[in-house]
Tab-separated table of C-alpha atoms and ligand atoms in Angstrom:
chain	number	residue	atom	x	y	z
A	1	MET	CA	-98.336	99.888	-13.496
A	2	ASN	CA	-95.590	99.303	-11.317
A	3	LEU	CA	-92.464	97.708	-13.293
A	4	ASP	CA	-91.317	96.238	-10.148
A	5	THR	CA	-93.739	94.164	-9.742
A	6	VAL	CA	-95.035	92.800	-12.656
A	7	PRO	CA	-96.461	89.370	-12.297
A	8	ARG	CA	-94.173	86.788	-14.819
A	9	ASP	CA	-96.843	85.382	-16.297
A	10	ARG	CA	-97.590	88.727	-17.817
A	11	LEU	CA	-93.939	89.741	-19.298
A	12	PRO	CA	-94.849	87.710	-22.268
A	13	ALA	CA	-97.487	89.947	-23.563
A	14	LEU	CA	-95.876	92.609	-22.507
A	15	LEU	CA	-92.778	92.372	-23.968
A	16	ARG	CA	-94.191	90.936	-27.727
A	17	ALA	CA	-96.733	94.419	-27.067
A	18	MET	CA	-94.235	96.804	-26.404
A	19	PRO	CA	-92.909	98.720	-29.860
A	20	LYS	CA	-89.380	97.984	-29.874
A	21	ALA	CA	-86.384	98.657	-32.942
A	22	GLU	CA	-84.242	96.110	-34.417
A	23	LEU	CA	-80.942	96.961	-34.881
A	24	HIS	CA	-78.959	93.846	-35.591
A	25	ILE	CA	-80.473	92.003	-38.545
A	26	HIS	CA	-78.751	90.476	-41.281
A	27	ILE	CA	-80.865	90.215	-43.576
A	28	GLU	CA	-79.377	87.125	-45.499
A	29	GLY	CA	-79.848	85.404	-42.481
A	30	SER	CA	-83.467	86.429	-42.533
A	31	LEU	CA	-83.870	83.826	-45.721
A	32	GLU	CA	-86.296	80.839	-44.338
A	33	PRO	CA	-85.701	77.244	-45.875
A	34	GLU	CA	-88.739	77.247	-47.873
A	35	LEU	CA	-87.859	80.917	-49.152
A	36	ILE	CA	-84.661	79.259	-50.349
A	37	PHE	CA	-86.344	76.844	-51.588
A	38	ALA	CA	-89.039	78.439	-53.430
A	39	LEU	CA	-86.268	80.937	-54.884
A	40	ALA	CA	-83.792	78.024	-56.484
A	41	GLU	CA	-86.576	76.871	-58.241
A	42	ARG	CA	-87.345	80.158	-59.829
A	43	ASN	CA	-83.653	80.361	-60.125
A	44	GLY	CA	-82.490	77.620	-61.007
A	45	VAL	CA	-80.031	76.894	-58.871
A	46	ALA	CA	-79.028	73.560	-57.664
A	47	LEU	CA	-78.637	72.984	-53.413
A	48	PRO	CA	-77.087	70.120	-51.547
A	49	TYR	CA	-79.692	69.432	-49.561
A	50	PRO	CA	-82.669	67.889	-50.830
A	51	GLY	CA	-85.228	69.549	-48.808
A	52	VAL	CA	-86.232	71.590	-46.623
A	53	GLU	CA	-85.759	69.352	-43.667
A	54	ALA	CA	-82.790	68.238	-44.490
A	55	LEU	CA	-81.448	72.374	-44.782
A	56	ARG	CA	-82.884	72.570	-41.419
A	57	ALA	CA	-81.714	69.814	-40.109
A	58	ALA	CA	-77.748	70.841	-40.773
A	59	TYR	CA	-78.780	73.903	-38.404
A	60	ALA	CA	-76.926	72.166	-35.895
A	61	PHE	CA	-73.695	74.521	-35.252
A	62	THR	CA	-70.854	74.966	-33.351
A	63	ASP	CA	-69.693	77.722	-33.686
A	64	LEU	CA	-69.691	81.051	-35.683
A	65	GLN	CA	-67.862	79.589	-38.573
A	66	SER	CA	-70.110	76.166	-38.835
A	67	PHE	CA	-73.203	79.102	-39.344
A	68	LEU	CA	-70.839	80.841	-41.882
A	69	ASP	CA	-70.872	78.105	-43.910
A	70	ILE	CA	-74.542	77.165	-43.993
A	71	TYR	CA	-75.484	81.100	-44.567
A	72	TYR	CA	-73.715	82.085	-47.522
A	73	ALA	CA	-74.763	78.736	-48.764
A	74	GLY	CA	-78.312	79.932	-48.747
A	75	ALA	CA	-77.879	83.413	-49.853
A	76	SER	CA	-76.696	81.312	-53.209
A	77	VAL	CA	-80.132	81.357	-54.781
A	78	LEU	CA	-80.235	85.056	-54.569
A	79	LEU	CA	-79.942	87.005	-57.891
A	80	LYS	CA	-82.202	89.232	-58.551
A	81	ALA	CA	-83.449	92.441	-57.454
A	82	GLN	CA	-87.317	90.102	-56.898
A	83	ASP	CA	-85.331	88.145	-54.741
A	84	PHE	CA	-83.501	90.843	-52.313
A	85	GLU	CA	-87.202	92.501	-52.120
A	86	ASP	CA	-88.729	89.245	-51.244
A	87	MET	CA	-87.017	87.888	-49.057
A	88	ALA	CA	-86.215	91.568	-46.701
A	89	MET	CA	-90.390	92.114	-46.982
A	90	ALA	CA	-90.860	88.620	-45.695
A	91	TYR	CA	-88.336	89.845	-42.405
A	92	PHE	CA	-90.724	93.338	-42.301
A	93	HIS	CA	-93.767	91.230	-42.194
A	94	ARG	CA	-92.457	89.521	-38.932
A	95	ALA	CA	-91.583	92.600	-37.538
A	96	LYS	CA	-94.660	93.295	-37.951
A	97	ALA	CA	-96.019	91.308	-36.003
A	98	ASP	CA	-93.250	91.025	-33.354
A	99	ASN	CA	-94.785	94.920	-32.609
A	100	VAL	CA	-90.784	96.692	-34.645
A	101	VAL	CA	-91.205	99.804	-35.732
A	102	HIS	CA	-87.926	100.459	-37.200
A	103	ALA	CA	-85.736	98.202	-38.267
A	104	GLU	CA	-81.929	98.689	-39.353
A	105	LEU	CA	-80.508	95.941	-42.105
A	106	PHE	CA	-76.863	94.704	-42.141
A	107	PHE	CA	-76.670	93.432	-45.669
A	108	ASP	CA	-73.795	91.680	-46.992
A	109	PRO	CA	-72.850	92.345	-51.044
A	110	GLN	CA	-69.277	90.693	-51.120
A	111	THR	CA	-71.493	87.499	-50.988
A	112	HIS	CA	-73.315	88.609	-53.425
A	113	THR	CA	-70.758	90.832	-55.639
A	114	ALA	CA	-68.682	87.238	-55.508
A	115	ARG	CA	-71.107	85.572	-57.463
A	116	GLY	CA	-71.346	88.243	-60.089
A	117	VAL	CA	-74.660	89.404	-59.075
A	118	PRO	CA	-74.265	92.985	-58.901
A	119	PHE	CA	-74.352	95.088	-56.351
A	120	GLU	CA	-77.513	97.330	-57.585
A	121	THR	CA	-79.177	94.422	-58.104
A	122	VAL	CA	-79.170	93.800	-54.184
A	123	ILE	CA	-79.732	97.376	-53.016
A	124	SER	CA	-82.575	98.365	-54.960
A	125	GLY	CA	-84.434	95.094	-53.923
A	126	LEU	CA	-83.486	96.067	-50.713
A	127	ALA	CA	-84.484	99.779	-50.655
A	128	ARG	CA	-87.508	98.554	-52.333
A	129	ALA	CA	-88.715	96.822	-49.588
A	130	CYS	CA	-88.040	99.460	-47.187
A	131	ARG	CA	-89.944	101.835	-49.022
A	132	ARG	CA	-92.363	98.916	-49.659
A	133	ALA	CA	-92.537	98.843	-45.249
A	134	GLN	CA	-93.341	101.938	-44.854
A	135	ASP	CA	-95.928	102.575	-47.411
A	136	GLU	CA	-97.620	98.939	-46.824
A	137	LEU	CA	-96.834	98.310	-42.907
A	138	GLY	CA	-95.734	101.404	-40.755
A	139	VAL	CA	-92.174	99.463	-40.445
A	140	SER	CA	-89.497	102.517	-40.756
A	141	SER	CA	-86.025	101.120	-41.740
A	142	ALA	CA	-82.461	101.689	-42.970
A	143	LEU	CA	-79.554	99.789	-45.027
A	144	ILE	CA	-76.239	99.193	-43.160
A	145	LEU	CA	-73.720	97.809	-45.825
A	146	CYS	CA	-71.344	95.227	-43.994
A	147	PHE	CA	-67.782	94.696	-45.504
A	148	LEU	CA	-66.638	90.839	-45.038
A	149	ARG	CA	-63.721	90.731	-41.996
A	150	HIS	CA	-62.118	87.380	-43.641
A	151	LEU	CA	-61.819	89.693	-46.675
A	152	SER	CA	-59.031	91.877	-47.344
A	153	GLU	CA	-59.178	95.605	-46.879
A	154	GLU	CA	-58.026	96.463	-50.432
A	155	GLU	CA	-61.734	94.289	-51.091
A	156	ALA	CA	-63.744	96.075	-48.635
A	157	PHE	CA	-62.321	99.294	-50.550
A	158	ALA	CA	-63.898	97.952	-53.856
A	159	THR	CA	-67.021	97.473	-52.366
A	160	LEU	CA	-67.031	100.770	-50.963
A	161	GLU	CA	-66.206	101.655	-54.712
A	162	GLU	CA	-69.304	100.087	-55.881
A	163	ALA	CA	-71.267	101.618	-53.131
A	164	LEU	CA	-70.867	105.088	-53.817
A	165	PRO	CA	-72.808	105.809	-56.496
A	166	TYR	CA	-75.724	104.283	-53.789
A	167	LEU	CA	-74.498	106.418	-51.260
A	168	GLY	CA	-78.526	108.220	-50.582
A	169	GLN	CA	-79.339	104.461	-50.238
A	170	PHE	CA	-77.748	103.703	-46.883
A	171	ILE	CA	-76.653	104.657	-43.844
A	172	GLY	CA	-73.921	103.819	-42.537
A	173	VAL	CA	-71.617	100.505	-42.350
A	174	GLY	CA	-70.688	97.904	-40.538
A	175	LEU	CA	-68.117	94.607	-40.137
A	176	ASP	CA	-69.347	91.245	-39.842
A	177	SER	CA	-68.036	87.268	-40.924
A	178	SER	CA	-65.535	84.808	-39.008
A	179	GLU	CA	-64.018	87.437	-35.752
A	180	ARG	CA	-61.463	85.142	-34.669
A	181	GLY	CA	-58.390	86.562	-36.227
A	182	HIS	CA	-59.388	89.191	-38.201
A	183	PRO	CA	-60.046	92.233	-35.414
A	184	PRO	CA	-61.431	95.816	-36.183
A	185	GLU	CA	-58.285	97.750	-37.013
A	186	LYS	CA	-57.646	95.578	-40.048
A	187	PHE	CA	-59.777	98.153	-41.110
A	188	ALA	CA	-58.927	100.813	-40.273
A	189	ARG	CA	-58.634	103.087	-43.636
A	190	VAL	CA	-61.341	102.060	-44.945
A	191	PHE	CA	-63.444	102.602	-42.109
A	192	ALA	CA	-62.089	106.096	-42.182
A	193	ARG	CA	-62.804	107.094	-45.544
A	194	CYS	CA	-66.824	106.425	-44.052
A	195	ARG	CA	-66.600	108.082	-42.038
A	196	GLU	CA	-65.063	111.298	-44.107
A	197	LEU	CA	-68.576	110.232	-46.199
A	198	GLY	CA	-70.317	110.721	-43.422
A	199	LEU	CA	-71.458	107.108	-42.696
A	200	HIS	CA	-72.634	105.731	-39.415
A	201	LEU	CA	-70.461	103.450	-38.350
A	202	VAL	CA	-71.140	100.126	-36.483
A	203	ALA	CA	-68.922	96.343	-35.940
A	204	HIS	CA	-69.371	93.280	-34.954
A	205	ALA	CA	-67.045	92.532	-31.976
A	206	GLY	CA	-66.815	90.824	-28.609
A	207	GLU	CA	-69.115	87.547	-29.554
A	208	GLU	CA	-65.884	85.724	-30.198
A	209	GLY	CA	-63.287	87.665	-30.228
A	210	PRO	CA	-61.376	89.045	-26.737
A	211	PRO	CA	-62.833	92.695	-25.375
A	212	ALA	CA	-59.565	93.849	-27.210
A	213	TYR	CA	-61.576	93.525	-30.335
A	214	VAL	CA	-63.935	95.884	-28.487
A	215	TRP	CA	-61.466	98.474	-27.332
A	216	SER	CA	-59.977	99.081	-31.246
A	217	ALA	CA	-63.603	98.849	-32.578
A	218	LEU	CA	-64.003	102.548	-30.418
A	219	ASP	CA	-60.674	103.707	-31.325
A	220	VAL	CA	-59.074	103.050	-33.983
A	221	LEU	CA	-62.804	102.278	-36.056
A	222	LYS	CA	-64.921	104.874	-34.126
A	223	VAL	CA	-68.050	102.947	-34.096
A	224	GLU	CA	-71.078	104.495	-33.150
A	225	ARG	CA	-72.611	101.348	-31.221
A	226	ILE	CA	-71.055	97.402	-30.862
A	227	ASP	CA	-72.749	94.613	-32.345
A	228	HIS	CA	-73.422	91.535	-29.732
A	229	GLY	CA	-69.835	92.979	-27.703
A	230	VAL	CA	-71.008	90.147	-25.100
A	231	ARG	CA	-67.246	89.604	-23.933
A	232	SER	CA	-66.931	93.363	-22.567
A	233	VAL	CA	-67.733	91.792	-19.635
A	234	GLU	CA	-64.295	89.885	-18.908
A	235	ASP	CA	-63.177	93.595	-19.033
A	236	PRO	CA	-64.416	95.720	-16.018
A	237	ALA	CA	-62.411	98.694	-17.425
A	238	LEU	CA	-64.594	98.428	-20.751
A	239	MET	CA	-67.380	97.849	-19.262
A	240	GLN	CA	-66.727	101.533	-17.536
A	241	ARG	CA	-66.099	103.125	-20.896
A	242	LEU	CA	-68.806	101.236	-22.675
A	243	ALA	CA	-71.133	102.425	-19.600
A	244	GLN	CA	-69.898	106.136	-19.282
A	245	GLU	CA	-70.104	106.455	-23.524
A	246	ARG	CA	-73.625	104.811	-23.634
A	247	VAL	CA	-71.773	102.831	-26.719
A	248	PRO	CA	-75.217	101.078	-27.743
A	249	LEU	CA	-74.690	97.219	-27.843
A	250	THR	CA	-76.469	95.196	-29.832
A	251	VAL	CA	-76.818	91.456	-28.395
A	252	CYS	CA	-78.999	88.521	-29.899
A	253	PRO	CA	-79.538	86.066	-27.214
A	254	LEU	CA	-81.267	83.424	-30.037
A	255	SER	CA	-78.192	83.921	-31.829
A	256	ASN	CA	-75.325	83.043	-29.037
A	257	VAL	CA	-76.577	80.219	-27.641
A	258	LYS	CA	-77.160	78.641	-30.802
A	259	LEU	CA	-73.716	79.939	-31.819
A	260	CYS	CA	-72.294	78.487	-28.911
A	261	VAL	CA	-71.263	81.691	-26.957
A	262	PHE	CA	-72.913	80.854	-23.769
A	263	GLU	CA	-74.147	77.289	-23.221
A	264	THR	CA	-77.400	78.263	-22.480
A	265	MET	CA	-79.789	80.668	-22.285
A	266	ARG	CA	-79.694	80.663	-18.799
A	267	GLU	CA	-75.723	81.799	-18.499
A	268	HIS	CA	-76.006	84.635	-20.770
A	269	ASN	CA	-74.940	87.934	-18.887
A	270	LEU	CA	-77.398	90.275	-20.380
A	271	VAL	CA	-78.671	90.781	-17.157
A	272	GLU	CA	-74.891	91.923	-15.642
A	273	LEU	CA	-75.009	93.832	-19.345
A	274	LEU	CA	-77.601	95.942	-17.410
A	275	ASP	CA	-77.631	96.308	-14.447
A	276	ALA	CA	-73.648	97.935	-15.140
A	277	GLY	CA	-75.871	100.857	-17.014
A	278	LEU	CA	-74.838	99.646	-20.435
A	279	VAL	CA	-77.195	100.440	-23.549
A	280	ALA	CA	-77.392	96.900	-24.042
A	281	THR	CA	-80.563	96.329	-26.740
A	282	VAL	CA	-81.826	92.003	-27.568
A	283	ASN	CA	-82.297	91.810	-31.803
A	284	SER	CA	-82.037	89.199	-33.719
A	285	ASP	CA	-78.786	88.661	-35.716
A	286	ASP	CA	-80.188	85.133	-37.727
A	287	PRO	CA	-83.194	84.927	-36.905
A	288	ALA	CA	-84.117	81.794	-39.712
A	289	TYR	CA	-81.243	80.300	-38.616
A	290	PHE	CA	-81.557	80.913	-34.644
A	291	GLY	CA	-84.593	80.052	-33.530
A	292	GLY	CA	-87.157	83.112	-33.925
A	293	TYR	CA	-87.685	86.650	-34.540
A	294	MET	CA	-87.272	89.107	-31.836
A	295	ASN	CA	-89.813	88.410	-29.890
A	296	GLN	CA	-88.878	85.138	-28.972
A	297	ASN	CA	-85.536	86.504	-28.453
A	298	PHE	CA	-86.988	88.157	-25.308
A	299	VAL	CA	-89.439	85.602	-24.565
A	300	GLU	CA	-86.486	83.553	-23.941
A	301	ALA	CA	-84.509	85.196	-22.410
A	302	PHE	CA	-86.981	86.783	-20.097
A	303	GLU	CA	-88.325	83.571	-19.667
A	304	ALA	CA	-84.726	82.117	-18.500
A	305	LEU	CA	-83.113	84.868	-16.586
A	306	PRO	CA	-85.811	85.275	-13.727
A	307	GLN	CA	-84.036	88.579	-12.539
A	308	LEU	CA	-85.369	90.466	-15.390
A	309	THR	CA	-88.209	92.372	-14.883
A	310	ALA	CA	-90.611	94.276	-16.527
A	311	ARG	CA	-88.468	97.391	-16.174
A	312	HIS	CA	-85.847	95.860	-17.719
A	313	ALA	CA	-88.109	95.075	-20.755
A	314	HIS	CA	-89.134	98.848	-21.164
A	315	GLN	CA	-85.386	99.802	-20.423
A	316	LEU	CA	-84.298	97.307	-23.363
A	317	ALA	CA	-87.224	98.866	-25.932
A	318	ALA	CA	-85.775	101.954	-25.345
A	319	ASN	CA	-82.688	101.500	-25.159
A	320	SER	CA	-83.983	100.389	-28.640
A	321	PHE	CA	-84.781	104.000	-29.411
A	322	GLU	CA	-81.666	105.296	-27.514
A	323	ALA	CA	-79.131	103.315	-29.960
A	324	SER	CA	-80.733	103.861	-33.100
A	325	PHE	CA	-79.877	106.258	-36.217
A	326	ALA	CA	-83.299	107.692	-36.841
A	327	ASP	CA	-83.747	111.678	-35.971
A	328	GLU	CA	-84.889	112.256	-32.408
A	329	ALA	CA	-88.387	113.243	-32.473
A	330	GLN	CA	-88.829	110.259	-33.817
A	331	LYS	CA	-86.792	109.056	-31.307
A	332	GLN	CA	-89.567	111.030	-28.732
A	333	ARG	CA	-92.830	109.709	-30.174
A	334	TRP	CA	-91.802	105.857	-30.083
A	335	ARG	CA	-90.842	106.550	-26.298
A	336	GLU	CA	-94.153	107.747	-25.371
A	337	ALA	CA	-95.625	104.836	-27.649
A	338	LEU	CA	-93.821	102.478	-25.532
A	339	ASP	CA	-95.001	104.252	-22.147
A	340	LYS	CA	-98.305	103.839	-23.207
A	341	VAL	CA	-97.738	100.411	-23.305
A	342	PHE	CA	-95.937	100.566	-19.758
A	343	ALA	CA	-98.867	102.590	-18.648
B	1	HPA	N1	-71.062	87.269	-36.549
B	1	HPA	C1	-70.643	87.759	-37.750
B	1	HPA	N2	-71.075	87.127	-38.914
B	1	HPA	C2	-72.670	87.271	-38.857
B	1	HPA	C3	-72.943	87.215	-38.215
B	1	HPA	C4	-73.005	86.856	-36.413
B	1	HPA	O1	-73.739	86.526	-35.840
B	1	HPA	N3	-74.463	86.733	-38.995
B	1	HPA	C5	-74.374	86.530	-39.755
B	1	HPA	N4	-72.896	87.364	-40.290
B	2	ZN	ZN1	-74.902	89.615	-36.384
């Protein structure tokens, strides 16, 4: 098909049908209110909300921190390996329905170990779900351990120490939680150690924080991808660097609107990022909290941004494969499957 002349009313079906990879999903952010209450009951955990509707009504965020407070409260129902497995399987079913063929899942061990849940419990439940996703759904996946940046580098080192026996079960590390006031360089030494261990490196930067945080994620932490990174457009030299080095940005449109990074989807800079030649991708971030999974992010962004065409859709899916940590042969197979949808 001619990618420049596909009618706009055909875009939603194409966006849904195309195979894609998800590279920015906090698995704890996939906990739907119904599952939060089911796990609370199963585990005898009391929640400060009377029910699903009241909890959902609290999902009116003004910034990143206002979300994180509720997100950490929601995660308090996760106690057993089975809980982590159930949560991740629920996500994988949603991903499969959206034609996600590969997902790289963030998890926040410190959110759980701080409540006395052993690291082993967290990773064994998640790893089991990843195996089942491949066997039962044909969805490939990998785990990325995120350090909470509002905590200290010493605490990140302690978490890394706990994770060492499970090095074969996660492929990399990331950096998430409250960005403002917690620049990447705070974690320089722990990321250097993770690099020596052969782990992949990513970091949230330029979501609420300034372009300087993207620079230091690249130059100090030496990350391979930037999570969010939308504020990079404020710095032309940074945009040039990201384009030249093909550093992927894992952009999360619904998240950005929900957390007031952009006032509405019409203000989102996804078109600017793509047209500047950046390897931008579309992702769901915390889909249970932000109004939708992968295809919802694609459809709403394309609906609000009339400059986006079928060519951009193809580019975004191709970018998601390029930006993934899968091997080249696998990427090639995904690209061929993608091209068939657009033939
Ligand atoms: N930003 C930072 N930390 C997070 C996010 C996010 O969007 N989601 C979960 N933890
Ligand atoms: Zn995120």
